[in-house]
PDB file of C-alpha atoms in Angstrom:
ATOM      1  CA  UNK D1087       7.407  -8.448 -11.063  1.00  0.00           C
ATOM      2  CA  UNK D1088       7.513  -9.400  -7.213  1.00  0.00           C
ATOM      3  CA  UNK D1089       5.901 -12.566  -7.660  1.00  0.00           C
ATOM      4  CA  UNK D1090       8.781 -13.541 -10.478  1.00  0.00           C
ATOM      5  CA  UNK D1091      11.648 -12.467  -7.792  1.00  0.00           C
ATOM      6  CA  UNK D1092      10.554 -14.795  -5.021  1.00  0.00           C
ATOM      7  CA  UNK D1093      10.095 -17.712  -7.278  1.00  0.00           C
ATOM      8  CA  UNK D1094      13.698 -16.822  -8.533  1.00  0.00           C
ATOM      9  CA  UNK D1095      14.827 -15.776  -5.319  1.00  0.00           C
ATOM     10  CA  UNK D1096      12.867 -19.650  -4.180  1.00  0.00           C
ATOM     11  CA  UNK D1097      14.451 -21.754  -7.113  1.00  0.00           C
ATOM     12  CA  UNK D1098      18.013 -19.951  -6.034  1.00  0.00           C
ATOM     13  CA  UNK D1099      17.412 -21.005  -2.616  1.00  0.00           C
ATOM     14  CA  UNK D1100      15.958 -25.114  -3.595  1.00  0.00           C
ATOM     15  CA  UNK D1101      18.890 -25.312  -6.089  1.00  0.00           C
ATOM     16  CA  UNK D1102      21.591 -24.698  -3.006  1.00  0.00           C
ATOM     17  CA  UNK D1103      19.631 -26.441  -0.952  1.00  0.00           C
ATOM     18  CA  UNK D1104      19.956 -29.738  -3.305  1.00  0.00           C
ATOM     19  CA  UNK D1105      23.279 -29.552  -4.285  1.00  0.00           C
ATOM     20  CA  UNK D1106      24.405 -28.930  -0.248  1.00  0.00           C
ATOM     21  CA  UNK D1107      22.087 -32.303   0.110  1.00  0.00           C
ATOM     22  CA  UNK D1108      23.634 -34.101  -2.577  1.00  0.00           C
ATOM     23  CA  UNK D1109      27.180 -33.286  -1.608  1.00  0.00           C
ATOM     24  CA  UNK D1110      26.135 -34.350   1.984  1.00  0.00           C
ATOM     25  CA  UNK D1111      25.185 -37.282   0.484  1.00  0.00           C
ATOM     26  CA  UNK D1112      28.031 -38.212  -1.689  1.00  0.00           C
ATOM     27  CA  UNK D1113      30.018 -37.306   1.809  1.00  0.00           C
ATOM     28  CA  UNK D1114      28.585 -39.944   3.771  1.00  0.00           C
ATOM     29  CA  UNK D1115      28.409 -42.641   0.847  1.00  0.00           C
ATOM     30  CA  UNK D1116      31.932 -41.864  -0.031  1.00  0.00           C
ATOM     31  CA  UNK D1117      32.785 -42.525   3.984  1.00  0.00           C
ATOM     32  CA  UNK D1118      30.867 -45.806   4.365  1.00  0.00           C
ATOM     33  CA  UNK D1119      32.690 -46.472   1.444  1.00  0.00           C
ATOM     34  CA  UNK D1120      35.947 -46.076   3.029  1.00  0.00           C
ATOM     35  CA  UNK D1121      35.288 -47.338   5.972  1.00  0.00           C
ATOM     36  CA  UNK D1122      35.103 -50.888   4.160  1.00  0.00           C
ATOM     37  CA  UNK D1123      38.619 -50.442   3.068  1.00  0.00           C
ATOM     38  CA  UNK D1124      42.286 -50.303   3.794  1.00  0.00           C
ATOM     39  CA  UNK D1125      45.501 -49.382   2.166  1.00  0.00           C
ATOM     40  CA  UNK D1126      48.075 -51.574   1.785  1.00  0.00           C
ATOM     41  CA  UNK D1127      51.637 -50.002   0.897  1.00  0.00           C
ATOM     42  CA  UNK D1128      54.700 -51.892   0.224  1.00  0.00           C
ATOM     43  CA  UNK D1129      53.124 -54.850  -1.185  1.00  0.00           C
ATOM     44  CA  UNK D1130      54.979 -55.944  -4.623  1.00  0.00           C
ATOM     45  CA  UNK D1131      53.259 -55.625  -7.908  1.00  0.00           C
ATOM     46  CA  UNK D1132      53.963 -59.590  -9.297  1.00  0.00           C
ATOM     47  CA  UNK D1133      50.622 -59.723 -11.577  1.00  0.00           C
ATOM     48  CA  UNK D1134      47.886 -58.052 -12.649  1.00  0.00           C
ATOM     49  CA  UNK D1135      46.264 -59.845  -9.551  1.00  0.00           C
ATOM     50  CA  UNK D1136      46.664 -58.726  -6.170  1.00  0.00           C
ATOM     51  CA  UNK D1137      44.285 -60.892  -4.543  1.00  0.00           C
ATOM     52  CA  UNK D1138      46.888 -63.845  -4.011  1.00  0.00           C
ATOM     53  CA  UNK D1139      49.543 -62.031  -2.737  1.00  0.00           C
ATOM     54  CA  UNK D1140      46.576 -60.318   0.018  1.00  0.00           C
ATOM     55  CA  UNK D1141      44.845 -63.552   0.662  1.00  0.00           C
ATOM     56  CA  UNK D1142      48.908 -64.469   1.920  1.00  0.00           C
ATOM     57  CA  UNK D1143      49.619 -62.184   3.933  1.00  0.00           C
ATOM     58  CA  UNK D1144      46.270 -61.933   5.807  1.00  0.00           C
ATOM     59  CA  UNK D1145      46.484 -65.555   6.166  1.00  0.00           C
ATOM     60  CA  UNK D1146      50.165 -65.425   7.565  1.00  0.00           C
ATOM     61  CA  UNK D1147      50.642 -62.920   9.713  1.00  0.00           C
ATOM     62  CA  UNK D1148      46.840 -62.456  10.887  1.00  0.00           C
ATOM     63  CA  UNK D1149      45.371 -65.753  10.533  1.00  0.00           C
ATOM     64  CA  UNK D1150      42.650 -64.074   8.501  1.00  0.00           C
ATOM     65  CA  UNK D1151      40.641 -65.464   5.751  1.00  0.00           C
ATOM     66  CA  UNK D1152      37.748 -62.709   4.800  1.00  0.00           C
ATOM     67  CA  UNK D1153      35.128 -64.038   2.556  1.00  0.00           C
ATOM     68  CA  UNK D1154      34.776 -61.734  -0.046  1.00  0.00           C
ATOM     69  CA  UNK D1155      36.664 -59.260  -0.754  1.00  0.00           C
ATOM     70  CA  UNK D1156      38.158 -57.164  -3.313  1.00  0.00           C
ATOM     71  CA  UNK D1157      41.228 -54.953  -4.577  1.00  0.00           C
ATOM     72  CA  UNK D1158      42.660 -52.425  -6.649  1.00  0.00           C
ATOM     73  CA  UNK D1159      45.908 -50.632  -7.197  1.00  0.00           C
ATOM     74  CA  UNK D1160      45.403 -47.012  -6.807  1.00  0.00           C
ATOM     75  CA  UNK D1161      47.871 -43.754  -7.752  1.00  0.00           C
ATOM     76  CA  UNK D1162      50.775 -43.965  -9.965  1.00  0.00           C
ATOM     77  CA  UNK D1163      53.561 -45.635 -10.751  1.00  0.00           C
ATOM     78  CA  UNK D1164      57.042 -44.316  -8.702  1.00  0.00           C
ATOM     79  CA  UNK D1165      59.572 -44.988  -9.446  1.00  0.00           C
ATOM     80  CA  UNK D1166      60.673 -49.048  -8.221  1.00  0.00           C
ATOM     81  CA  UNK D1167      58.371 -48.279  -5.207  1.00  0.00           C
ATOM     82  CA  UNK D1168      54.778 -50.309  -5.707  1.00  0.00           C
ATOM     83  CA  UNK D1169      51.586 -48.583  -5.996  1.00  0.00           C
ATOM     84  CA  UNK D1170      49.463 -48.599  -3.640  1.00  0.00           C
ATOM     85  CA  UNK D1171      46.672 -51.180  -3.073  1.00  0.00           C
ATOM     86  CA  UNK D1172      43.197 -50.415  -1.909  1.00  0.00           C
ATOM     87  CA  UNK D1173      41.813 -54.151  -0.355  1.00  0.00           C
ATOM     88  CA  UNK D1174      37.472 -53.787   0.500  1.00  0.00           C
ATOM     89  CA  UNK D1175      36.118 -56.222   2.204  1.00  0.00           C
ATOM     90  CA  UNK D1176      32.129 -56.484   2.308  1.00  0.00           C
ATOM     91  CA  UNK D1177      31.731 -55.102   5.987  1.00  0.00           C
ATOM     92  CA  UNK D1178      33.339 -52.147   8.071  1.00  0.00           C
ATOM     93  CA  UNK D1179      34.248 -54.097  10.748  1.00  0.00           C
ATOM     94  CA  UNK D1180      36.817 -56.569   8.944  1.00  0.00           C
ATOM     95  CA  UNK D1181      38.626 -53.555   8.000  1.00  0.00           C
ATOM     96  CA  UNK D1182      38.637 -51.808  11.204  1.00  0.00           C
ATOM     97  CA  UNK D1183      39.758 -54.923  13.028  1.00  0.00           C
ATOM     98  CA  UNK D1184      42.628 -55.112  10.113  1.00  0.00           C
ATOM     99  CA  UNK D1185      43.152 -51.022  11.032  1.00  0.00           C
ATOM    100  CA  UNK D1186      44.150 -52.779  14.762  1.00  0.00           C
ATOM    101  CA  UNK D1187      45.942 -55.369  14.515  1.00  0.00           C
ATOM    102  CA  UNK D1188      48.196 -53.781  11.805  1.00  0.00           C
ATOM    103  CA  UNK D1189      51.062 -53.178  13.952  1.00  0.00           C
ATOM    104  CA  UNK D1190      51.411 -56.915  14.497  1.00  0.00           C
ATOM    105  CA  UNK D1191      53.073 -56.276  10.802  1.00  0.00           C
ATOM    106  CA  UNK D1192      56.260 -54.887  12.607  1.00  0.00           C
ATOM    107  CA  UNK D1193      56.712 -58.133  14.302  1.00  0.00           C
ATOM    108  CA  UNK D1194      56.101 -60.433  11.214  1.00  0.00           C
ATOM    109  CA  UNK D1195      58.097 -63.273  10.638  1.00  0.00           C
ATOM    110  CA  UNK D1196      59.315 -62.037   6.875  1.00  0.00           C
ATOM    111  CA  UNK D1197      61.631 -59.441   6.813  1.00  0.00           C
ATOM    112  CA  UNK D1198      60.021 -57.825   3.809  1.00  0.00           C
ATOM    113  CA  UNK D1199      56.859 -57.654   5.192  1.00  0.00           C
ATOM    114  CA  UNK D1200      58.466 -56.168   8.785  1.00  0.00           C
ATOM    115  CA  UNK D1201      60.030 -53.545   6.780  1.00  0.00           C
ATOM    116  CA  UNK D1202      57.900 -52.830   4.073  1.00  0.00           C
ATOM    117  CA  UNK D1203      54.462 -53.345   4.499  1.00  0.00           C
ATOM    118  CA  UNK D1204      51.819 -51.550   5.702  1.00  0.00           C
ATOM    119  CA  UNK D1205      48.553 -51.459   6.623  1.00  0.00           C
ATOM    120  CA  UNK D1206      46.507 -48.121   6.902  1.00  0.00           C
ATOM    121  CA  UNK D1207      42.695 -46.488   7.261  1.00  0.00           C
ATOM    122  CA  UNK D1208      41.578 -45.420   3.365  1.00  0.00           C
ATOM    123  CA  UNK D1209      41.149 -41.624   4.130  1.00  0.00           C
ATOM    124  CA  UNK D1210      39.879 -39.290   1.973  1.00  0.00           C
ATOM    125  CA  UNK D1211      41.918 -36.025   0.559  1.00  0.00           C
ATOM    126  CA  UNK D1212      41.571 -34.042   3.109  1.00  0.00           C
ATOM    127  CA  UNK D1213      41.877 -36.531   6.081  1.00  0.00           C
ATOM    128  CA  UNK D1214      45.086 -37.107   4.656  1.00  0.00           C
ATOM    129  CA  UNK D1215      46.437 -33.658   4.384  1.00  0.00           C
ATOM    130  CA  UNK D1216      45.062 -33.508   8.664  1.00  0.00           C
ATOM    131  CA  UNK D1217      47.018 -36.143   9.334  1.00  0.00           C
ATOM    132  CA  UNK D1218      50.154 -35.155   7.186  1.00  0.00           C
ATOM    133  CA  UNK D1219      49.707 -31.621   9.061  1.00  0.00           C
ATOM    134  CA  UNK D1220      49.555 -33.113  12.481  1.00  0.00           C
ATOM    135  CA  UNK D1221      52.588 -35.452  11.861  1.00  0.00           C
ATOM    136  CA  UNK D1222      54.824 -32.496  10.778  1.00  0.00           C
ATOM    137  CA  UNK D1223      53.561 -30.321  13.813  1.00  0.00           C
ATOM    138  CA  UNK D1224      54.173 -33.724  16.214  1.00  0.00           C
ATOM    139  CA  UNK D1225      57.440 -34.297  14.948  1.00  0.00           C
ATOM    140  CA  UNK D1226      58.397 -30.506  14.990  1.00  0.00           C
ATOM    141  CA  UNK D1227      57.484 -30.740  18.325  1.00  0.00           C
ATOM    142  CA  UNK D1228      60.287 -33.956  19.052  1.00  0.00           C
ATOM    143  CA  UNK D1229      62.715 -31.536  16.856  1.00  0.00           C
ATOM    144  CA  UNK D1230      62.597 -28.646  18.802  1.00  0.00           C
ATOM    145  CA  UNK D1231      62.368 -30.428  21.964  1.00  0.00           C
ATOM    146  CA  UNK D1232      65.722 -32.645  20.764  1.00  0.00           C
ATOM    147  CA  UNK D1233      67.461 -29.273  20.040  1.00  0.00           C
ATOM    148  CA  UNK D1234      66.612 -27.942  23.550  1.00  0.00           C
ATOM    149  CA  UNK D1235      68.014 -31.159  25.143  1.00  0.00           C
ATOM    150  CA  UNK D1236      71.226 -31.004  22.691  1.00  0.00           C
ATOM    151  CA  UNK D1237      71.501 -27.249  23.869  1.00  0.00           C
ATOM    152  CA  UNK D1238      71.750 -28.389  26.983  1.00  0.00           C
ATOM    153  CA  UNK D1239      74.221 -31.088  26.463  1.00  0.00           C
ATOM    154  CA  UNK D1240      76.548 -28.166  24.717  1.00  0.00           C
ATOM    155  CA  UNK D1241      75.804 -28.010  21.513  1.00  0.00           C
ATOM    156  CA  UNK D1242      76.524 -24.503  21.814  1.00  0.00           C
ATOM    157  CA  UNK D1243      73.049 -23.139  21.176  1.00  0.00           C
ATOM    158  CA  UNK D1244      72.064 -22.240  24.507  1.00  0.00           C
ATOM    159  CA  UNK D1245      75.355 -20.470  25.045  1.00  0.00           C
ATOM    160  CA  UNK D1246      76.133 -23.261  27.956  1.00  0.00           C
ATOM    161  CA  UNK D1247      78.555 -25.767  27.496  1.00  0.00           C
ATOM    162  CA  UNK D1248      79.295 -28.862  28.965  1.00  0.00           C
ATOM    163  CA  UNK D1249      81.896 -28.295  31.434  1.00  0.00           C
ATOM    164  CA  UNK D1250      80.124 -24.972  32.406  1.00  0.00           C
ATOM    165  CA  UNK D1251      77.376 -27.282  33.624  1.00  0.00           C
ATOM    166  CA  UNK D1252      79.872 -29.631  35.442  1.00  0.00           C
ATOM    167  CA  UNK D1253      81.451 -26.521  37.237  1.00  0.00           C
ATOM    168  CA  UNK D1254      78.161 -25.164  38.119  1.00  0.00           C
ATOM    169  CA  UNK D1255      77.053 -28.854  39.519  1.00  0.00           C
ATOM    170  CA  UNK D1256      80.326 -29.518  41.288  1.00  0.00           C
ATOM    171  CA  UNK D1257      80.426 -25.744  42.968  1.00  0.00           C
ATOM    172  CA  UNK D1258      76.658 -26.260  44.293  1.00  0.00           C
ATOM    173  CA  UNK D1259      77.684 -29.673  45.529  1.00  0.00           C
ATOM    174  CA  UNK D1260      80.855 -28.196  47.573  1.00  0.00           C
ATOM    175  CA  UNK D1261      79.169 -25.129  48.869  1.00  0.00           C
ATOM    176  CA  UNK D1262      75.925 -27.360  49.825  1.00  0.00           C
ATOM    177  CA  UNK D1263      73.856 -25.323  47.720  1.00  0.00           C
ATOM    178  CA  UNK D1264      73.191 -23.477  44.009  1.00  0.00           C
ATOM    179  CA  UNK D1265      76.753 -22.508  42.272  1.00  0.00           C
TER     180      UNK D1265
END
C-alpha cells in the first residue's frame, strides 16, 4: 500500500515537474521568438503582400535592406484602421536595432508615415498589459500633477485664486517679506 503511494505521490511530483519544464520551455522559445520581431502599426493593407510596402519603408526612412525576412498581419480587422503587421527578420539584433532607431519615424519625410506609423518591440500578453498599466499610472501621474499646477493658477480647486496669489506676492514684496 505504501510502496503504491510514493510511486503515485513520485509520478504526481515528475508530471509537475515536466509540465513546469515544458512551459519554461515554450517561455523562452516563445521569447527568442519575439525577440526576432517587431510590430508595425499604421501601415496600409494594399495586398495580400506586405513585404513591398516593408521593404519601402525600411529602405526610405532607415536605409535598411535586411536579407531575409518575413511578415504577417496579426489581430483583427477595425474598423478603417489596418491590422497590425508582425515583420521577423532571421536575427535578434536587426530587430532590436529597428526597436532604436524607430523614433527616426517621427521625423520621416512622408507625412503618413510621421503620423501614422509605428514601429514597436513584439511583446507577449502580459508584457503588454505591464506596459499598458505603467502608461496609465505615468500619465495619471502628468494628470494629477497638471491639476495641481491648474489649482494653482485658479482653477478654483485649491480654494486660491489668481488675484489672491497676486495680493499675497505684491504684500510680501511691499512689506520686504511673506504677506
Amino acid at each position: 500500500g505504501r510502496n503504491r503511494q510514493r510511486r503515485s505521490g513520485m509520478n504526481k511530483t515528475n508530471t509537475i515537474t515536466e509540465t513546469i519544464r515544458e512551459v519554461i520551455y515554450k517561455e523562452n522559445r516563445d521569447r527568442e521568438s519575439r525577440a526576432k520581431s517587431v510590430i508595425i502599426s499604421g501601415l496600409p493593407e494594399y495586398s495580400d503582400d506586405d513585404l513591398p510596402q516593408v521593404f519601402d519603408l525600411l529602405r526610405s526612412e532607415f536605409d535598411f535592406e535586411p536579407a531575409n525576412i518575413h511578415c504577417k498581419r496579426v489581430g483583427s480587422q477595425r474598423g478603417d484602421k489596418p491590422r497590425l503587421l508582425q515583420v521577423s527578420f532571421q536575427g535578434s539584433e536587426e530587430a532590436a536595432w529597428l526597436i532604436a532607431m524607430a523614433p527616426k519615424l517621427r521625423k520621416a519625410r512622408d507625412t503618413n508615415v510621421r503620423a501614422s506609423i509605428y514601429i514597436n518591440k513584439n511583446l507577449s500578453y502580459q508584457e503588454r498589459a505591464d506596459a499598458y498599466e505603467k502608461r496609465r499610472k505615468r500619465r495619471g501621474e502628468m494628470t494629477r500633477t497638471a491639476g495641481n499646477i491648474g489649482d494653482l493658477t485658479g482653477d478654483g480647486e485649491s480654494g486660491v485664486s489668481r488675484s489672491n496669489l497676486s495680493r499675497t506676492f505684491t504684500n510680501s514684496q511691499r512689506h520686504g517679506g511673506a504677506g
